[in-house]
Amino acid sequence: MPEQYRQLGMKLTPQRLAILHYLSGNGTHPSAENIYKDVLKQFPTMSFATVYNTLDALAEKGGLKVVTVDPDKKRYDPNTGPHHHLYCIKCKNIVDINKEFKIRLSDEMRRDFDVLAVCIEFHGICRKCKK
Amino acid sequence: MPEQYRQLGMKLTPQRLAILHYLSGNGTHPSAENIYKDVLKQFPTMSFATVYNTLDALAEKGGLKVVTVDPDKKRYDPNTGPHHHLYCIKCKNIVDINKEFKIRLSDEMRRDFDVLAVCIEFHGICRKCKK
DNA sequence: ATTTTACTGATAAATATTATCATTTTAGAA
DNA sequence: TTCTAAAATGATAATATTTATCAGTAAAAT
Ligand SMILES: [Mn+2]
Ligand SMILES: [Mn+2]
Ligand SMILES: [Zn+2]
Ligand SMILES: [Zn+2]
């Protein structure tokens, strides 16, 4: 898993390893701040710039997904396979939905629009939040 | 259509009418800045605070949807009926998809999560952007 | 007309994200 | 193992978006 950076053509630095380690298998869809605060424990000199640079580079190379369901901030997802999300509008938790749904646009629409990804978001209230 | 504010229990002001007039039937999913700049023509004293206050009030009362597909900023949608979106990752245009898709979560999942809305986002490249 | 309530807009502040750039580090070549 | 080119780090500044304050004003209710 530390080799993931090399395979993506990125230089391997201790800071990046710490970020990747935090992300790897992390299903909480953390924000940049979540990541920053965690990695800060091991790297007291860590900068937000490094977090954003790393996330941007990873996302651009396909090693990370940016989730836009939270209106307040970007959330990041190490699960790069096709899947969908539950979003609790109260606690803002995001949970993966791995079920596959067959949705297809009409052929005329697909002629006018190259679909690269389909994101399904279920907005609602999670169990904890409904008391 | 100007009565929409009253029906939602909001005071009817000229600024709000101008905002509603800009939004009404507008399928471009404008940002707060788009709205501000347009309404500014008629109200040179218009403030961003008024735009945000109005949008927030409208959204809270269900007279407006907030669209989160653009990672850079919130987009607003006067179409409050259930529908979905095409999002061009190059020009950031958002287009309505009115087709209905039948997606249902498993019963166990619906026990744990009250689904209030389902948003399907088709990310890709629009006709104009693919040269 | 008077009162109550809510809205406006100037301004400041908070939050999130991006840009600069000198210094340091990595990775690969010699 | 040096050496070197390329890239990353982090301090800092800047930008962008959004929210908070609040005195003055305007809309609605009485
Ligand atoms: Mn996910
Ligand atoms: Mn729409
Ligand atoms: Zn919740
Ligand atoms: Zn486009």
CSV table of C-alpha atoms (C1' of nucleotides) and ligand atoms in Angstrom, one decimal:
chain,number,residue,atom,x,y,z
A,1,MET,CA,0.0,0.0,0.0
A,2,PRO,CA,2.9,2.4,0.5
A,3,GLU,CA,3.9,1.6,-3.1
A,4,GLN,CA,0.7,3.2,-4.3
A,5,TYR,CA,2.4,6.6,-4.6
A,6,ARG,CA,5.2,5.3,-6.8
A,7,GLN,CA,2.7,3.5,-9.0
A,8,LEU,CA,1.0,6.8,-9.5
A,9,GLY,CA,4.3,8.5,-10.4
A,10,MET,CA,4.4,10.5,-7.2
A,11,LYS,CA,7.5,10.9,-5.0
A,12,LEU,CA,7.2,9.0,-1.7
A,13,THR,CA,7.7,11.2,1.3
A,14,PRO,CA,7.0,10.5,5.0
A,15,GLN,CA,4.2,13.1,5.1
A,16,ARG,CA,2.5,11.4,2.1
A,17,LEU,CA,2.9,8.0,3.7
A,18,ALA,CA,1.2,9.3,6.8
A,19,ILE,CA,-1.6,10.8,4.8
A,20,LEU,CA,-2.0,7.6,2.9
A,21,HIS,CA,-1.9,5.6,6.1
A,22,TYR,CA,-4.6,7.7,7.6
A,23,LEU,CA,-6.7,7.3,4.5
A,24,SER,CA,-6.1,3.6,3.7
A,25,GLY,CA,-9.3,1.7,4.6
A,26,ASN,CA,-10.8,4.8,6.1
A,27,GLY,CA,-14.5,4.8,5.4
A,28,THR,CA,-15.4,8.0,7.2
A,29,HIS,CA,-14.9,10.3,4.2
A,30,PRO,CA,-12.7,12.7,6.1
A,31,SER,CA,-12.3,16.4,5.3
A,32,ALA,CA,-8.9,18.0,4.7
A,33,GLU,CA,-9.0,19.2,8.3
A,34,ASN,CA,-9.6,15.8,9.7
A,35,ILE,CA,-6.6,14.5,7.8
A,36,TYR,CA,-4.4,17.5,8.8
A,37,LYS,CA,-5.2,17.1,12.5
A,38,ASP,CA,-4.5,13.4,12.5
A,39,VAL,CA,-1.2,13.6,10.6
A,40,LEU,CA,-0.1,16.5,12.7
A,41,LYS,CA,0.3,14.2,15.6
A,42,GLN,CA,3.2,12.4,13.8
A,43,PHE,CA,4.4,15.5,11.9
A,44,PRO,CA,4.2,18.6,14.1
A,45,THR,CA,5.5,20.7,11.1
A,46,MET,CA,2.8,19.4,8.7
A,47,SER,CA,1.2,22.1,6.7
A,48,PHE,CA,-2.3,22.4,5.3
A,49,ALA,CA,-0.6,23.1,2.0
A,50,THR,CA,0.9,19.6,2.0
A,51,VAL,CA,-2.4,18.0,2.8
A,52,TYR,CA,-4.1,19.8,0.0
A,53,ASN,CA,-1.2,19.3,-2.5
A,54,THR,CA,-1.2,15.6,-1.7
A,55,LEU,CA,-4.9,15.2,-1.9
A,56,ASP,CA,-5.1,17.1,-5.2
A,57,ALA,CA,-2.3,15.1,-6.7
A,58,LEU,CA,-3.8,11.8,-5.6
A,59,ALA,CA,-7.2,12.8,-6.8
A,60,GLU,CA,-5.9,13.9,-10.2
A,61,LYS,CA,-4.1,10.5,-10.6
A,62,GLY,CA,-7.2,8.6,-9.7
A,63,GLY,CA,-6.0,7.4,-6.3
A,64,LEU,CA,-8.7,9.2,-4.4
A,65,LYS,CA,-12.2,10.5,-4.9
A,66,VAL,CA,-13.5,13.8,-4.0
A,67,VAL,CA,-17.0,13.6,-2.5
A,68,THR,CA,-19.2,16.7,-2.9
A,69,VAL,CA,-22.2,15.7,-0.9
A,70,ASP,CA,-21.4,17.9,2.1
A,71,PRO,CA,-22.2,21.5,1.2
A,72,ASP,CA,-19.7,22.8,3.7
A,73,LYS,CA,-16.5,21.2,2.6
A,74,LYS,CA,-14.9,18.7,0.4
A,75,ARG,CA,-14.7,15.2,1.7
A,76,TYR,CA,-12.2,12.6,0.5
A,77,ASP,CA,-12.7,8.9,-0.2
A,78,PRO,CA,-9.9,6.3,-0.6
A,79,ASN,CA,-12.5,3.9,-2.0
A,80,THR,CA,-12.0,4.6,-5.7
A,81,GLY,CA,-14.3,1.8,-7.0
A,82,PRO,CA,-17.8,2.6,-8.1
A,83,HIS,CA,-20.1,3.0,-5.2
A,84,HIS,CA,-22.6,5.4,-3.7
A,85,HIS,CA,-23.3,7.2,-0.5
A,86,LEU,CA,-25.7,7.8,2.4
A,87,TYR,CA,-25.4,11.3,3.8
A,88,CYS,CA,-26.9,12.2,7.1
A,89,ILE,CA,-28.0,15.9,6.9
A,90,LYS,CA,-27.8,16.2,10.7
A,91,CYS,CA,-24.4,14.7,11.7
A,92,LYS,CA,-22.9,14.9,8.2
A,93,ASN,CA,-21.7,11.3,8.3
A,94,ILE,CA,-21.2,9.7,5.0
A,95,VAL,CA,-21.6,5.9,4.6
A,96,ASP,CA,-20.8,3.8,1.6
A,97,ILE,CA,-23.5,1.9,-0.3
A,98,ASN,CA,-22.0,-0.9,-2.3
A,99,LYS,CA,-25.1,-2.0,-4.0
A,100,GLU,CA,-25.1,-1.6,-7.7
A,101,PHE,CA,-28.0,0.3,-9.4
A,102,LYS,CA,-28.7,0.0,-13.1
A,103,ILE,CA,-29.4,3.4,-14.3
A,104,ARG,CA,-28.8,4.3,-17.9
A,105,LEU,CA,-29.3,7.6,-19.8
A,106,SER,CA,-31.1,7.5,-23.0
A,107,ASP,CA,-29.0,7.0,-26.1
A,108,GLU,CA,-29.6,10.5,-27.4
A,109,MET,CA,-28.4,11.9,-24.1
A,110,ARG,CA,-25.3,9.8,-24.1
A,111,ARG,CA,-24.6,11.1,-27.6
A,112,ASP,CA,-24.5,14.7,-26.2
A,113,PHE,CA,-22.8,13.9,-23.0
A,114,ASP,CA,-19.9,11.6,-22.2
A,115,VAL,CA,-20.7,10.1,-18.8
A,116,LEU,CA,-17.6,9.4,-16.8
A,117,ALA,CA,-19.2,8.6,-13.4
A,118,VAL,CA,-22.6,8.3,-11.8
A,119,CYS,CA,-22.9,9.3,-8.2
A,120,ILE,CA,-26.1,8.4,-6.2
A,121,GLU,CA,-26.5,10.3,-3.0
A,122,PHE,CA,-29.2,9.3,-0.4
A,123,HIS,CA,-29.8,12.3,1.8
A,124,GLY,CA,-31.6,11.7,5.1
A,125,ILE,CA,-31.3,11.0,8.8
A,126,CYS,CA,-29.1,8.3,10.2
A,127,ARG,CA,-30.1,5.9,13.0
A,128,LYS,CA,-28.1,7.8,15.7
A,129,CYS,CA,-29.7,11.1,14.7
A,130,LYS,CA,-33.3,10.0,14.9
A,131,LYS,CA,-32.8,9.5,18.7
B,1,MET,CA,-45.2,33.6,-8.7
B,2,PRO,CA,-44.5,36.7,-6.6
B,3,GLU,CA,-46.9,35.3,-4.0
B,4,GLN,CA,-44.5,32.4,-3.4
B,5,TYR,CA,-42.8,34.3,-0.7
B,6,ARG,CA,-45.9,35.1,1.2
B,7,GLN,CA,-47.0,31.5,1.0
B,8,LEU,CA,-43.8,30.5,2.6
B,9,GLY,CA,-44.3,33.0,5.4
B,10,MET,CA,-41.6,35.4,4.2
B,11,LYS,CA,-41.9,39.1,3.8
B,12,LEU,CA,-42.2,40.3,0.3
B,13,THR,CA,-39.5,42.9,-0.5
B,14,PRO,CA,-38.4,44.3,-3.8
B,15,GLN,CA,-35.0,42.7,-3.4
B,16,ARG,CA,-36.5,39.3,-2.9
B,17,LEU,CA,-38.8,39.8,-5.8
B,18,ALA,CA,-35.8,40.5,-8.0
B,19,ILE,CA,-34.0,37.4,-6.8
B,20,LEU,CA,-37.1,35.3,-7.3
B,21,HIS,CA,-37.6,36.8,-10.7
B,22,TYR,CA,-34.1,35.9,-11.7
B,23,LEU,CA,-34.5,32.3,-10.4
B,24,SER,CA,-37.9,31.6,-11.7
B,25,GLY,CA,-37.7,29.2,-14.5
B,26,ASN,CA,-33.9,29.5,-14.5
B,27,GLY,CA,-32.4,26.2,-15.4
B,28,THR,CA,-28.7,27.2,-15.2
B,29,HIS,CA,-28.3,26.3,-11.5
B,30,PRO,CA,-26.7,29.7,-10.7
B,31,SER,CA,-24.3,30.4,-7.9
B,32,ALA,CA,-24.8,33.1,-5.3
B,33,GLU,CA,-22.5,35.3,-7.3
B,34,ASN,CA,-24.4,34.8,-10.5
B,35,ILE,CA,-27.6,35.9,-8.7
B,36,TYR,CA,-25.9,38.8,-6.9
B,37,LYS,CA,-24.4,40.2,-10.1
B,38,ASP,CA,-27.7,40.0,-12.0
B,39,VAL,CA,-29.8,41.6,-9.3
B,40,LEU,CA,-27.2,44.3,-8.8
B,41,LYS,CA,-28.3,45.8,-12.1
B,42,GLN,CA,-31.7,46.7,-10.7
B,43,PHE,CA,-30.6,47.2,-7.1
B,44,PRO,CA,-27.1,48.9,-7.0
B,45,THR,CA,-27.2,48.7,-3.2
B,46,MET,CA,-27.9,45.0,-3.1
B,47,SER,CA,-25.7,43.2,-0.7
B,48,PHE,CA,-24.3,39.6,-0.8
B,49,ALA,CA,-25.8,39.2,2.7
B,50,THR,CA,-29.3,39.7,1.3
B,51,VAL,CA,-28.7,37.2,-1.4
B,52,TYR,CA,-27.5,34.6,1.0
B,53,ASN,CA,-30.2,35.4,3.5
B,54,THR,CA,-32.8,35.1,0.9
B,55,LEU,CA,-31.4,31.9,-0.5
B,56,ASP,CA,-31.0,30.3,2.9
B,57,ALA,CA,-34.6,31.3,3.9
B,58,LEU,CA,-36.0,30.0,0.6
B,59,ALA,CA,-34.0,26.7,0.9
B,60,GLU,CA,-35.1,26.1,4.5
B,61,LYS,CA,-38.7,26.6,3.6
B,62,GLY,CA,-38.4,24.2,0.6
B,63,GLY,CA,-38.8,26.8,-2.1
B,64,LEU,CA,-35.3,26.2,-3.4
B,65,LYS,CA,-32.8,23.4,-3.7
B,66,VAL,CA,-29.1,23.6,-3.0
B,67,VAL,CA,-27.1,21.6,-5.5
B,68,THR,CA,-23.7,20.3,-4.3
B,69,VAL,CA,-22.3,18.8,-7.4
B,70,ASP,CA,-19.9,21.7,-8.1
B,71,PRO,CA,-16.9,21.3,-5.7
B,72,ASP,CA,-16.1,25.0,-5.9
B,73,LYS,CA,-19.4,26.6,-4.7
B,74,LYS,CA,-23.0,26.0,-3.9
B,75,ARG,CA,-25.4,26.1,-6.8
B,76,TYR,CA,-29.1,26.9,-6.5
B,77,ASP,CA,-32.0,25.3,-8.2
B,78,PRO,CA,-35.6,26.7,-8.4
B,79,ASN,CA,-36.8,23.4,-9.6
B,80,THR,CA,-37.9,21.8,-6.4
B,81,GLY,CA,-39.4,18.7,-7.8
B,82,PRO,CA,-37.5,15.4,-7.8
B,83,HIS,CA,-35.0,15.3,-10.7
B,84,HIS,CA,-31.4,14.7,-11.4
B,85,HIS,CA,-28.4,16.3,-13.0
B,86,LEU,CA,-25.8,16.2,-15.6
B,87,TYR,CA,-22.6,18.0,-14.5
B,88,CYS,CA,-19.9,18.9,-17.0
B,89,ILE,CA,-16.5,18.7,-15.2
B,90,LYS,CA,-15.0,21.1,-17.8
B,91,CYS,CA,-17.4,24.0,-18.1
B,92,LYS,CA,-19.3,23.2,-14.9
B,93,ASN,CA,-22.6,23.5,-16.5
B,94,ILE,CA,-25.4,21.6,-14.8
B,95,VAL,CA,-28.4,20.3,-16.7
B,96,ASP,CA,-31.6,18.8,-15.4
B,97,ILE,CA,-32.5,15.2,-16.1
B,98,ASN,CA,-36.2,14.6,-15.6
B,99,LYS,CA,-36.2,10.9,-16.2
B,100,GLU,CA,-37.2,8.9,-13.2
B,101,PHE,CA,-35.0,6.1,-12.0
B,102,LYS,CA,-36.2,3.4,-9.7
B,103,ILE,CA,-33.6,2.9,-7.1
B,104,ARG,CA,-34.5,1.5,-3.8
B,105,LEU,CA,-32.4,0.7,-0.8
B,106,SER,CA,-32.8,-2.6,1.0
B,107,ASP,CA,-35.4,-2.7,3.7
B,108,GLU,CA,-32.7,-3.2,6.4
B,109,MET,CA,-31.0,-0.1,5.3
B,110,ARG,CA,-34.2,1.9,5.2
B,111,ARG,CA,-34.7,0.9,8.8
B,112,ASP,CA,-31.5,2.5,9.8
B,113,PHE,CA,-31.7,5.5,7.6
B,114,ASP,CA,-34.6,7.8,6.8
B,115,VAL,CA,-34.2,8.7,3.1
B,116,LEU,CA,-35.4,12.1,2.4
B,117,ALA,CA,-34.1,12.6,-1.1
B,118,VAL,CA,-32.1,10.7,-3.7
B,119,CYS,CA,-29.8,12.7,-5.9
B,120,ILE,CA,-28.2,11.2,-9.0
B,121,GLU,CA,-25.3,13.0,-10.6
B,122,PHE,CA,-24.0,12.2,-14.0
B,123,HIS,CA,-20.4,13.5,-14.2
B,124,GLY,CA,-18.9,13.9,-17.6
B,125,ILE,CA,-18.1,16.1,-20.6
B,126,CYS,CA,-20.8,18.0,-22.4
B,127,ARG,CA,-21.1,18.3,-26.1
B,128,LYS,CA,-19.6,21.8,-26.4
B,129,CYS,CA,-16.6,20.7,-24.3
B,130,LYS,CA,-15.7,17.7,-26.4
B,131,LYS,CA,-14.8,20.1,-29.2
C,1,DA,C1',-51.5,55.4,12.4
C,2,DT,C1',-49.0,52.7,15.5
C,3,DT,C1',-46.7,48.8,16.7
C,4,DT,C1',-44.4,44.7,15.8
C,5,DT,C1',-41.6,42.0,13.3
C,6,DA,C1',-38.6,41.0,10.0
C,7,DC,C1',-35.3,42.5,6.2
C,8,DT,C1',-31.4,45.3,4.3
C,9,DG,C1',-26.9,46.3,3.7
C,10,DA,C1',-22.4,47.9,5.4
C,11,DT,C1',-19.0,45.7,7.5
C,12,DA,C1',-16.4,42.3,9.9
C,13,DA,C1',-15.4,37.7,10.6
C,14,DA,C1',-15.0,32.9,9.9
C,15,DT,C1',-14.0,29.1,7.0
C,16,DA,C1',-12.1,26.7,3.1
C,17,DT,C1',-9.0,26.6,-0.4
C,18,DT,C1',-5.2,28.1,-3.5
C,19,DA,C1',-0.8,30.5,-4.6
C,20,DT,C1',4.2,31.8,-3.7
C,21,DC,C1',8.5,30.6,-3.1
C,22,DA,C1',12.9,29.7,-0.5
C,23,DT,C1',14.5,25.5,1.4
C,24,DT,C1',14.7,20.7,1.7
C,25,DT,C1',14.1,16.1,0.1
C,26,DT,C1',13.5,12.4,-3.2
C,27,DA,C1',14.9,9.4,-7.0
C,28,DG,C1',17.6,8.3,-10.4
C,29,DA,C1',22.0,8.9,-13.0
C,30,DA,C1',26.8,8.9,-13.0
D,1,DT,C1',28.0,6.5,-3.2
D,2,DT,C1',28.0,11.1,-4.7
D,3,DC,C1',25.8,14.3,-7.9
D,4,DT,C1',21.9,16.4,-10.1
D,5,DA,C1',17.4,17.4,-11.7
D,6,DA,C1',13.0,17.3,-10.4
D,7,DA,C1',9.6,17.6,-7.2
D,8,DA,C1',7.7,18.2,-2.4
D,9,DT,C1',7.5,20.8,2.1
D,10,DG,C1',5.9,24.4,4.9
D,11,DA,C1',5.7,29.2,6.2
D,12,DT,C1',3.1,32.6,4.7
D,13,DA,C1',0.1,35.4,2.0
D,14,DA,C1',-3.8,35.6,-0.8
D,15,DT,C1',-8.3,34.5,-2.6
D,16,DA,C1',-12.9,32.8,-2.4
D,17,DT,C1',-17.0,31.5,-0.3
D,18,DT,C1',-20.0,31.9,3.3
D,19,DT,C1',-21.7,33.5,7.9
D,20,DA,C1',-22.3,36.8,11.7
D,21,DT,C1',-23.4,41.6,13.7
D,22,DC,C1',-26.2,45.2,14.1
D,23,DA,C1',-28.1,49.8,13.4
D,24,DG,C1',-31.3,51.6,10.3
D,25,DT,C1',-35.3,50.6,7.5
D,26,DA,C1',-39.3,48.7,5.5
D,27,DA,C1',-43.2,45.3,5.6
D,28,DA,C1',-47.1,43.4,7.8
D,29,DA,C1',-50.3,43.1,11.7
D,30,DT,C1',-53.0,45.6,14.9
E,1,MN,MN,-17.3,6.3,-0.3
E,2,MN,MN,-31.9,21.0,-11.4
E,3,ZN,ZN,-26.7,11.4,11.6
E,4,ZN,ZN,-19.0,21.4,-20.7
